[in-house]
């Protein structure tokens, strides 16, 4: 009896082995903020990753499994992000790193991506230089220059304002935003009358905006790193009565993220921003995306620009897995990412620039309006297929 049992076990092993050998698990180390100042951003990115997988897992090659290994960087915290990336690479042996909301975190991970040859998909961080820090980084989100530069031109040429002030969070994306807006605005005939930089951690916006109010510019350009911070900024703008003082507010989409609009009750309508995504856009691909989102997460949940980047980031990852039949080679993966296109992104057609590994996408000029009583970013002009303008002014050495 014992003999037959062991014969059966051996037979089962023999039958099962070919399947076991062909089963392939692709591991993605997803570094997001699940706590701290970016927790609401991380949540909306994670939800997009989950929804993408739910809809598309069936498209993976037979026998290929996807495993998402989640890690919480707790906010703009480069030491934590680097430690987590190290652990994901050495212990978990991930095939991809992904996520990365904040620029300092993406910068901290870059050299590890290079040393270990781990393709790294930046799903939010927007400082231009990030993609230059590692040949294993591709960005599916945006750059600050991509929106602030066209906004500066539009403000000087088409909105009738002459004197501008900038107020930005004092770190990479804030510095890029300030430089891009200032260059475009002054090149187009506008005049800068002041600039302030505000702290990244626990900012109190009132003293900074008070200085702006005292200077009485026509327009205030602001960058803050989205999420709940954007609503705090809007509250300070309202509480100080800047709109009533005749100081228009403009910025990138980061100051009016779609999911925070319901919390910005008193925000004055008419705020113009430039960005690559509005949840209210009526492209069919976006309508389908928002409908699927609301079905999954409820009518009160709204995908934001970070959700769309995470969604597209998963589409890019899936593309490389399918093209390699689940057996990933880092250099082949990077080659597949270069020039990758998605004509059906909810934000409009996108391409990963084959030379820079950075995103090329439409930028939309939008106005904050009340639609059916709800604050909405309404797109009214499209700037097609914008490459990062920073590259043109800072060519690779
Ligand atoms: C960044 O740290 O690069 C960053 C964070 C939040 C944003 C934009 C950029 O909304």
Short mmCIF file of C-alpha atoms and ligand atoms in Angstrom, two decimals:
data_model
loop_
_atom_site.label_atom_id
_atom_site.label_comp_id
_atom_site.label_asym_id
_atom_site.label_seq_id
_atom_site.Cartn_x
_atom_site.Cartn_y
_atom_site.Cartn_z
CA UNK A 1 0.00 0.00 0.00
CA UNK A 2 2.77 2.35 1.00
CA UNK A 3 4.57 1.46 -2.24
CA UNK A 4 1.55 2.33 -4.37
CA UNK A 5 1.03 5.56 -2.46
CA UNK A 6 4.55 6.73 -3.21
CA UNK A 7 4.17 5.65 -6.85
CA UNK A 8 1.03 7.77 -7.08
CA UNK A 9 2.80 10.73 -5.46
CA UNK A 10 5.66 10.43 -7.96
CA UNK A 11 3.21 10.28 -10.83
CA UNK A 12 1.35 13.34 -9.61
CA UNK A 13 4.62 15.24 -9.31
CA UNK A 14 5.50 14.27 -12.86
CA UNK A 15 2.18 15.48 -14.20
CA UNK A 16 2.23 18.68 -12.17
CA UNK A 17 5.83 19.65 -12.90
CA UNK A 18 5.48 21.00 -16.45
CA UNK A 19 2.72 23.30 -15.25
CA UNK A 20 4.69 24.45 -12.26
CA UNK A 21 7.73 25.15 -14.45
CA UNK A 22 5.75 27.26 -16.90
CA UNK A 23 3.93 29.26 -14.19
CA UNK A 24 5.53 32.65 -14.02
CA UNK A 25 4.96 35.30 -11.39
CA UNK A 26 5.72 38.89 -12.29
CA UNK A 27 6.29 41.00 -9.21
CA UNK A 28 5.61 44.73 -9.03
CA UNK A 29 6.82 46.65 -5.98
CA UNK A 30 4.32 49.47 -5.57
CA UNK A 31 5.68 52.33 -3.43
CA UNK A 32 2.93 54.78 -2.51
CA UNK A 33 1.89 56.89 0.45
CA UNK A 34 -0.75 54.92 2.33
CA UNK A 35 -0.35 57.18 5.37
CA UNK A 36 0.78 60.76 5.98
CA UNK A 37 0.16 63.82 3.83
CA UNK A 38 -0.23 61.89 0.58
CA UNK A 39 -2.51 59.12 1.88
CA UNK A 40 -5.50 60.27 -0.17
CA UNK A 41 -3.31 60.37 -3.29
CA UNK A 42 -1.95 56.88 -2.60
CA UNK A 43 -5.46 55.59 -2.13
CA UNK A 44 -6.60 56.91 -5.51
CA UNK A 45 -3.53 55.43 -7.20
CA UNK A 46 -3.94 52.05 -5.54
CA UNK A 47 -7.60 51.94 -6.54
CA UNK A 48 -6.61 52.51 -10.18
CA UNK A 49 -4.01 49.72 -10.04
CA UNK A 50 -6.61 47.34 -8.59
CA UNK A 51 -9.27 48.28 -11.13
CA UNK A 52 -6.86 47.90 -14.04
CA UNK A 53 -5.84 44.44 -12.88
CA UNK A 54 -9.45 43.43 -12.30
CA UNK A 55 -10.37 44.38 -15.85
CA UNK A 56 -7.25 43.12 -17.61
CA UNK A 57 -5.79 40.19 -15.69
CA UNK A 58 -7.47 37.87 -18.19
CA UNK A 59 -5.26 39.37 -20.95
CA UNK A 60 -2.03 38.14 -19.36
CA UNK A 61 -0.30 35.25 -21.15
CA UNK A 62 -1.40 31.81 -19.95
CA UNK A 63 0.38 30.78 -16.78
CA UNK A 64 1.56 34.30 -15.94
CA UNK A 65 0.55 35.68 -12.57
CA UNK A 66 0.92 39.24 -11.40
CA UNK A 67 1.79 40.00 -7.81
CA UNK A 68 1.60 43.55 -6.47
CA UNK A 69 3.72 44.09 -3.37
CA UNK A 70 2.61 47.27 -1.64
CA UNK A 71 4.81 49.47 0.51
CA UNK A 72 3.97 52.71 2.35
CA UNK A 73 6.57 55.49 2.00
CA UNK A 74 4.56 57.63 4.49
CA UNK A 75 4.85 60.81 2.36
CA UNK A 76 7.70 62.83 0.90
CA UNK A 77 10.31 60.80 2.71
CA UNK A 78 13.29 59.78 0.54
CA UNK A 79 15.06 57.65 3.17
CA UNK A 80 11.97 55.52 3.67
CA UNK A 81 11.37 55.20 -0.08
CA UNK A 82 14.97 54.11 -0.67
CA UNK A 83 14.86 51.55 2.12
CA UNK A 84 11.61 50.12 0.77
CA UNK A 85 12.96 49.96 -2.78
CA UNK A 86 16.09 48.20 -1.53
CA UNK A 87 14.01 45.62 0.29
CA UNK A 88 11.71 45.10 -2.69
CA UNK A 89 14.70 44.55 -4.94
CA UNK A 90 16.85 42.32 -2.73
CA UNK A 91 14.27 40.36 -0.73
CA UNK A 92 11.22 40.30 -2.99
CA UNK A 93 13.21 40.30 -6.24
CA UNK A 94 10.63 42.49 -7.95
CA UNK A 95 10.55 42.78 -11.74
CA UNK A 96 9.29 46.38 -11.55
CA UNK A 97 9.22 49.24 -9.13
CA UNK A 98 6.21 51.52 -9.54
CA UNK A 99 4.27 54.31 -7.84
CA UNK A 100 6.38 57.14 -6.38
CA UNK A 101 4.17 60.13 -5.66
CA UNK A 102 6.88 62.53 -4.52
CA UNK A 103 9.96 63.73 -6.37
CA UNK A 104 12.46 63.23 -3.51
CA UNK A 105 11.31 59.61 -3.23
CA UNK A 106 11.69 58.99 -6.96
CA UNK A 107 15.16 60.58 -6.89
CA UNK A 108 16.16 58.39 -3.94
CA UNK A 109 15.16 55.23 -5.77
CA UNK A 110 16.80 56.08 -9.12
CA UNK A 111 20.34 54.84 -8.42
CA UNK A 112 18.98 51.55 -7.04
CA UNK A 113 16.95 51.05 -10.22
CA UNK A 114 20.14 51.51 -12.22
CA UNK A 115 22.37 49.26 -10.08
CA UNK A 116 19.84 46.44 -9.92
CA UNK A 117 18.46 47.04 -13.44
CA UNK A 118 14.87 47.22 -12.28
CA UNK A 119 12.45 48.99 -14.64
CA UNK A 120 10.79 51.71 -12.58
CA UNK A 121 7.48 53.24 -13.59
CA UNK A 122 7.02 56.72 -12.11
CA UNK A 123 3.28 57.15 -11.68
CA UNK A 124 3.25 60.66 -10.26
CA UNK A 125 6.45 62.57 -9.36
CA UNK A 126 6.78 65.49 -11.80
CA UNK A 127 10.22 67.11 -11.59
CA UNK A 128 11.72 67.02 -15.06
CA UNK A 129 15.18 65.73 -14.16
CA UNK A 130 13.90 62.44 -12.64
CA UNK A 131 13.98 60.49 -15.93
CA UNK A 132 17.63 61.50 -16.40
CA UNK A 133 18.58 59.94 -13.07
CA UNK A 134 18.27 56.38 -14.36
CA UNK A 135 17.97 54.71 -17.78
CA UNK A 136 15.61 52.25 -16.01
CA UNK A 137 13.01 54.93 -15.25
CA UNK A 138 10.00 55.62 -17.47
CA UNK A 139 7.40 58.20 -16.48
CA UNK A 140 3.69 57.82 -17.21
CA UNK A 141 2.49 60.86 -15.23
CA UNK A 142 3.51 64.40 -16.26
CA UNK A 143 6.18 67.01 -15.80
CA UNK A 144 5.57 70.34 -14.12
CA UNK A 145 6.98 72.14 -17.17
CA UNK A 146 4.46 70.42 -19.41
CA UNK A 147 1.62 72.39 -17.83
CA UNK A 148 3.23 75.48 -16.23
CA UNK A 149 4.99 76.55 -19.43
CA UNK A 150 1.87 76.66 -21.64
CA UNK A 151 -0.05 78.23 -18.75
CA UNK A 152 2.50 81.06 -18.48
CA UNK A 153 2.11 81.78 -22.19
CA UNK A 154 -1.67 81.64 -22.04
CA UNK A 155 -1.79 83.93 -18.99
CA UNK A 156 0.37 86.63 -20.62
CA UNK A 157 -1.07 86.38 -24.12
CA UNK A 158 -4.72 85.57 -23.64
CA UNK A 159 -5.98 86.34 -20.15
CA UNK A 160 -5.15 90.04 -20.11
CA UNK A 161 -3.06 89.97 -16.92
CA UNK A 162 0.25 91.84 -16.73
CA UNK A 163 1.71 91.43 -13.23
CA UNK A 164 2.19 87.98 -11.74
CA UNK A 165 3.37 86.53 -8.42
CA UNK A 166 4.39 82.91 -7.85
CA UNK A 167 3.93 80.90 -4.65
CA UNK A 168 5.24 77.33 -4.79
CA UNK A 169 6.08 74.52 -2.41
CA UNK A 170 9.80 74.63 -1.77
CA UNK A 171 11.09 71.46 -3.44
CA UNK A 172 11.71 70.00 -6.91
CA UNK A 173 8.29 70.24 -8.57
CA UNK A 174 7.69 73.68 -7.01
CA UNK A 175 11.02 74.96 -8.33
CA UNK A 176 10.27 73.54 -11.79
CA UNK A 177 6.78 75.06 -11.79
CA UNK A 178 8.09 78.48 -10.73
CA UNK A 179 10.85 78.42 -13.39
CA UNK A 180 8.52 77.24 -16.17
CA UNK A 181 5.75 79.73 -15.43
CA UNK A 182 8.18 82.63 -14.98
CA UNK A 183 10.03 81.90 -18.23
CA UNK A 184 6.88 81.58 -20.31
CA UNK A 185 5.10 84.54 -18.70
CA UNK A 186 8.01 86.97 -19.06
CA UNK A 187 8.93 85.77 -22.57
CA UNK A 188 5.35 86.57 -23.55
CA UNK A 189 5.51 90.11 -22.19
CA UNK A 190 4.32 89.65 -18.61
CA UNK A 191 6.07 91.02 -15.54
CA UNK A 192 6.93 89.11 -12.36
CA UNK A 193 6.37 91.16 -9.21
CA UNK A 194 7.33 88.60 -6.58
CA UNK A 195 7.77 84.96 -5.61
CA UNK A 196 7.58 82.97 -2.40
CA UNK A 197 8.42 79.38 -1.58
CA UNK A 198 6.34 77.59 1.03
CA UNK A 199 7.33 74.63 3.22
CA UNK A 200 6.55 71.06 2.14
CA UNK A 201 5.77 69.77 5.62
CA UNK A 202 2.71 71.16 7.47
CA UNK A 203 2.42 74.39 5.53
CA UNK A 204 0.46 77.34 6.94
CA UNK A 205 -0.37 79.27 3.78
CA UNK A 206 -1.78 82.41 5.41
CA UNK A 207 1.47 84.38 5.97
CA UNK A 208 2.65 83.65 2.43
CA UNK A 209 -0.61 84.65 0.81
CA UNK A 210 -0.78 87.76 2.96
CA UNK A 211 2.49 88.90 1.37
CA UNK A 212 0.94 88.31 -2.04
CA UNK A 213 -2.15 90.29 -1.08
CA UNK A 214 -0.02 93.24 0.03
CA UNK A 215 1.74 93.29 -3.36
CA UNK A 216 -1.58 93.27 -5.32
CA UNK A 217 -0.51 91.37 -8.45
CA UNK A 218 -3.10 90.74 -11.19
CA UNK A 219 -2.57 87.04 -10.89
CA UNK A 220 -1.13 84.51 -8.45
CA UNK A 221 0.39 81.31 -9.84
CA UNK A 222 0.49 78.53 -7.24
CA UNK A 223 1.93 75.03 -7.07
CA UNK A 224 1.23 72.77 -4.09
CA UNK A 225 1.50 68.96 -4.19
CA UNK A 226 -2.20 68.17 -4.69
CA UNK A 227 -4.26 65.99 -2.32
CA UNK A 228 -5.55 67.57 0.90
CA UNK A 229 -2.88 70.29 0.74
CA UNK A 230 -4.65 71.78 -2.29
CA UNK A 231 -7.85 72.22 -0.29
CA UNK A 232 -5.92 73.92 2.54
CA UNK A 233 -4.42 76.30 -0.01
CA UNK A 234 -7.83 77.10 -1.47
CA UNK A 235 -9.19 77.78 2.00
CA UNK A 236 -6.38 80.26 2.71
CA UNK A 237 -7.02 81.99 -0.65
CA UNK A 238 -10.70 82.33 0.31
CA UNK A 239 -10.16 83.30 3.95
CA UNK A 240 -7.80 86.12 2.99
CA UNK A 241 -10.22 87.40 0.33
CA UNK A 242 -7.68 87.38 -2.48
CA UNK A 243 -10.32 86.99 -5.19
CA UNK A 244 -12.24 89.96 -3.79
CA UNK A 245 -8.95 91.92 -3.82
CA UNK A 246 -8.81 91.29 -7.57
CA UNK A 247 -5.99 88.72 -7.46
CA UNK A 248 -6.80 85.86 -9.82
CA UNK A 249 -5.57 82.38 -8.95
CA UNK A 250 -4.06 80.16 -11.65
CA UNK A 251 -1.96 77.01 -11.61
CA UNK A 252 -1.61 73.46 -12.76
CA UNK A 253 -4.23 70.82 -12.05
CA UNK A 254 -2.46 70.13 -8.77
CA UNK A 255 -4.29 73.03 -7.04
CA UNK A 256 -7.73 71.71 -8.05
CA UNK A 257 -7.50 67.89 -8.02
CA UNK A 258 -10.87 66.46 -9.05
CA UNK A 259 -11.40 64.40 -5.91
CA UNK A 260 -10.89 67.43 -3.65
CA UNK A 261 -13.35 69.71 -5.47
CA UNK A 262 -16.29 68.62 -3.28
CA UNK A 263 -14.23 69.78 -0.28
CA UNK A 264 -13.48 73.20 -1.79
CA UNK A 265 -17.00 74.53 -1.20
CA UNK A 266 -16.27 78.27 -1.41
CA UNK A 267 -13.67 78.14 -4.15
CA UNK A 268 -14.34 80.93 -6.60
CA UNK A 269 -15.34 79.71 -10.05
CA UNK A 270 -13.29 80.90 -13.01
CA UNK A 271 -9.92 79.61 -11.76
CA UNK A 272 -7.96 78.62 -14.87
CA UNK A 273 -5.56 75.71 -14.74
CA UNK A 274 -3.62 73.72 -17.31
CA UNK A 275 -3.39 69.97 -16.91
CA UNK A 276 -3.56 66.67 -18.75
CA UNK A 277 -6.64 65.22 -17.06
CA UNK A 278 -10.06 66.23 -15.83
CA UNK A 279 -12.52 63.61 -14.60
CA UNK A 280 -15.30 65.58 -16.31
CA UNK A 281 -13.77 65.31 -19.80
CA UNK A 282 -16.21 63.86 -22.30
CA UNK A 283 -13.83 61.65 -24.32
CA UNK A 284 -15.54 58.24 -24.62
CA UNK A 285 -12.51 56.51 -23.09
CA UNK A 286 -12.77 58.80 -20.08
CA UNK A 287 -16.52 58.33 -19.75
CA UNK A 288 -15.97 54.55 -19.69
CA UNK A 289 -13.13 54.88 -17.17
CA UNK A 290 -15.10 57.12 -14.80
CA UNK A 291 -18.20 54.89 -15.09
CA UNK A 292 -16.16 51.77 -14.26
CA UNK A 293 -14.55 53.62 -11.36
CA UNK A 294 -17.86 54.72 -9.88
CA UNK A 295 -19.31 51.26 -10.30
CA UNK A 296 -16.38 49.82 -8.37
CA UNK A 297 -15.86 52.50 -5.72
CA UNK A 298 -19.21 54.29 -5.44
CA UNK A 299 -20.75 57.42 -6.93
CA UNK A 300 -18.93 59.71 -4.49
CA UNK A 301 -15.46 58.50 -5.46
CA UNK A 302 -13.77 60.35 -8.34
CA UNK A 303 -10.59 59.31 -10.12
CA UNK A 304 -7.96 61.99 -10.26
CA UNK A 305 -4.92 62.64 -12.44
CA UNK A 306 -2.87 60.30 -10.25
CA UNK A 307 -5.41 57.55 -10.83
CA UNK A 308 -5.10 57.93 -14.58
CA UNK A 309 -1.30 57.78 -14.43
CA UNK A 310 -1.48 54.62 -12.33
CA UNK A 311 -4.00 53.12 -14.76
CA UNK A 312 -1.76 53.91 -17.73
CA UNK A 313 1.29 52.73 -15.80
CA UNK A 314 -0.36 49.35 -15.39
CA UNK A 315 -1.23 49.34 -19.10
CA UNK A 316 2.46 49.94 -19.86
CA UNK A 317 3.52 47.13 -17.51
CA UNK A 318 0.97 44.76 -19.05
CA UNK A 319 2.26 45.63 -22.51
CA UNK A 320 5.81 44.59 -21.57
CA UNK A 321 4.65 41.39 -19.85
CA UNK A 322 2.55 40.33 -22.83
CA UNK A 323 5.26 41.14 -25.36
CA UNK A 324 7.76 38.98 -23.44
CA UNK A 325 5.29 36.24 -22.63
CA UNK A 326 5.91 36.74 -18.92
CA UNK A 327 9.68 36.07 -19.04
CA UNK A 328 11.02 39.50 -18.34
CA UNK A 329 14.36 40.93 -19.25
CA UNK A 330 14.97 44.45 -17.88
CA UNK A 331 16.60 45.82 -21.01
CA UNK A 332 13.90 44.37 -23.25
CA UNK A 333 11.28 45.83 -20.94
CA UNK A 334 12.85 49.29 -21.24
CA UNK A 335 13.06 48.92 -25.03
CA UNK A 336 9.35 48.04 -25.08
CA UNK A 337 8.48 51.05 -22.93
CA UNK A 338 10.33 53.45 -25.24
CA UNK A 339 7.86 54.64 -27.83
CA UNK A 340 4.94 52.77 -26.21
CA UNK A 341 1.64 54.38 -27.11
CA UNK A 342 -1.83 54.24 -25.72
CA UNK A 343 -4.33 55.96 -28.01
CA UNK A 344 -7.12 55.10 -25.54
CA UNK A 345 -5.95 56.61 -22.28
CA UNK A 346 -8.77 58.39 -20.39
CA UNK A 347 -6.65 61.57 -20.72
CA UNK A 348 -6.33 61.30 -24.53
CA UNK A 349 -3.55 59.70 -26.58
CA UNK A 350 -0.23 59.21 -24.83
CA UNK A 351 3.27 58.13 -25.86
CA UNK A 352 6.42 57.38 -23.90
CA UNK A 353 9.09 59.42 -25.67
CA UNK A 354 11.57 56.93 -27.10
CA UNK A 355 14.50 59.25 -26.37
CA UNK A 356 13.65 60.59 -22.91
CA UNK A 357 11.38 57.84 -21.50
CA UNK A 358 9.03 60.64 -20.47
CA UNK A 359 5.34 61.07 -21.24
CA UNK A 360 4.00 62.97 -24.25
CA UNK A 361 0.36 63.98 -23.85
CA UNK A 362 -2.28 66.62 -24.47
CA UNK A 363 -2.51 69.51 -22.07
CA UNK A 364 -5.95 71.02 -21.55
CA UNK A 365 -6.77 74.56 -20.49
CA UNK A 366 -9.64 74.29 -18.02
CA UNK A 367 -11.86 76.63 -16.07
CA UNK A 368 -13.34 75.82 -12.67
CA UNK A 369 -17.11 76.02 -13.04
CA UNK A 370 -20.20 74.82 -11.27
CA UNK A 371 -21.87 72.14 -13.36
CA UNK A 372 -25.14 70.85 -11.88
CA UNK A 373 -24.09 72.57 -8.68
CA UNK A 374 -20.74 70.74 -8.49
CA UNK A 375 -17.32 72.33 -8.91
CA UNK A 376 -15.87 70.94 -12.13
CA UNK A 377 -12.70 71.48 -14.17
CA UNK A 378 -14.16 72.17 -17.61
CA UNK A 379 -11.68 71.76 -20.46
CA UNK A 380 -11.99 74.49 -23.09
CA UNK A 381 -8.80 74.32 -25.14
CA UNK A 382 -6.41 71.52 -26.08
CA UNK A 383 -2.67 71.88 -26.57
CA UNK A 384 -1.91 68.67 -28.45
CA UNK A 385 0.89 66.22 -27.68
CA UNK A 386 3.17 68.29 -25.45
CA UNK A 387 6.70 67.01 -24.86
CA UNK A 388 8.47 68.18 -21.73
CA UNK A 389 9.59 71.74 -22.65
CA UNK A 390 12.36 71.58 -20.04
CA UNK A 391 14.34 69.19 -22.25
CA UNK A 392 14.53 71.78 -25.01
CA UNK A 393 16.06 74.34 -22.62
CA UNK A 394 18.27 71.77 -20.88
CA UNK A 395 19.51 69.41 -23.57
CA UNK A 396 21.28 66.28 -22.38
CA UNK A 397 25.05 66.81 -21.99
C1 LIG B 1 6.11 65.62 -6.85
O1 LIG B 1 6.60 65.49 -5.70
O2 LIG B 1 6.81 65.50 -7.87
C2 LIG B 1 4.68 65.98 -6.98
C3 LIG B 1 3.77 65.66 -5.95
C4 LIG B 1 2.45 66.03 -6.08
C5 LIG B 1 2.03 66.70 -7.21
C6 LIG B 1 2.92 67.00 -8.24
C7 LIG B 1 4.25 66.63 -8.11
O3 LIG B 1 0.74 67.10 -7.34
#
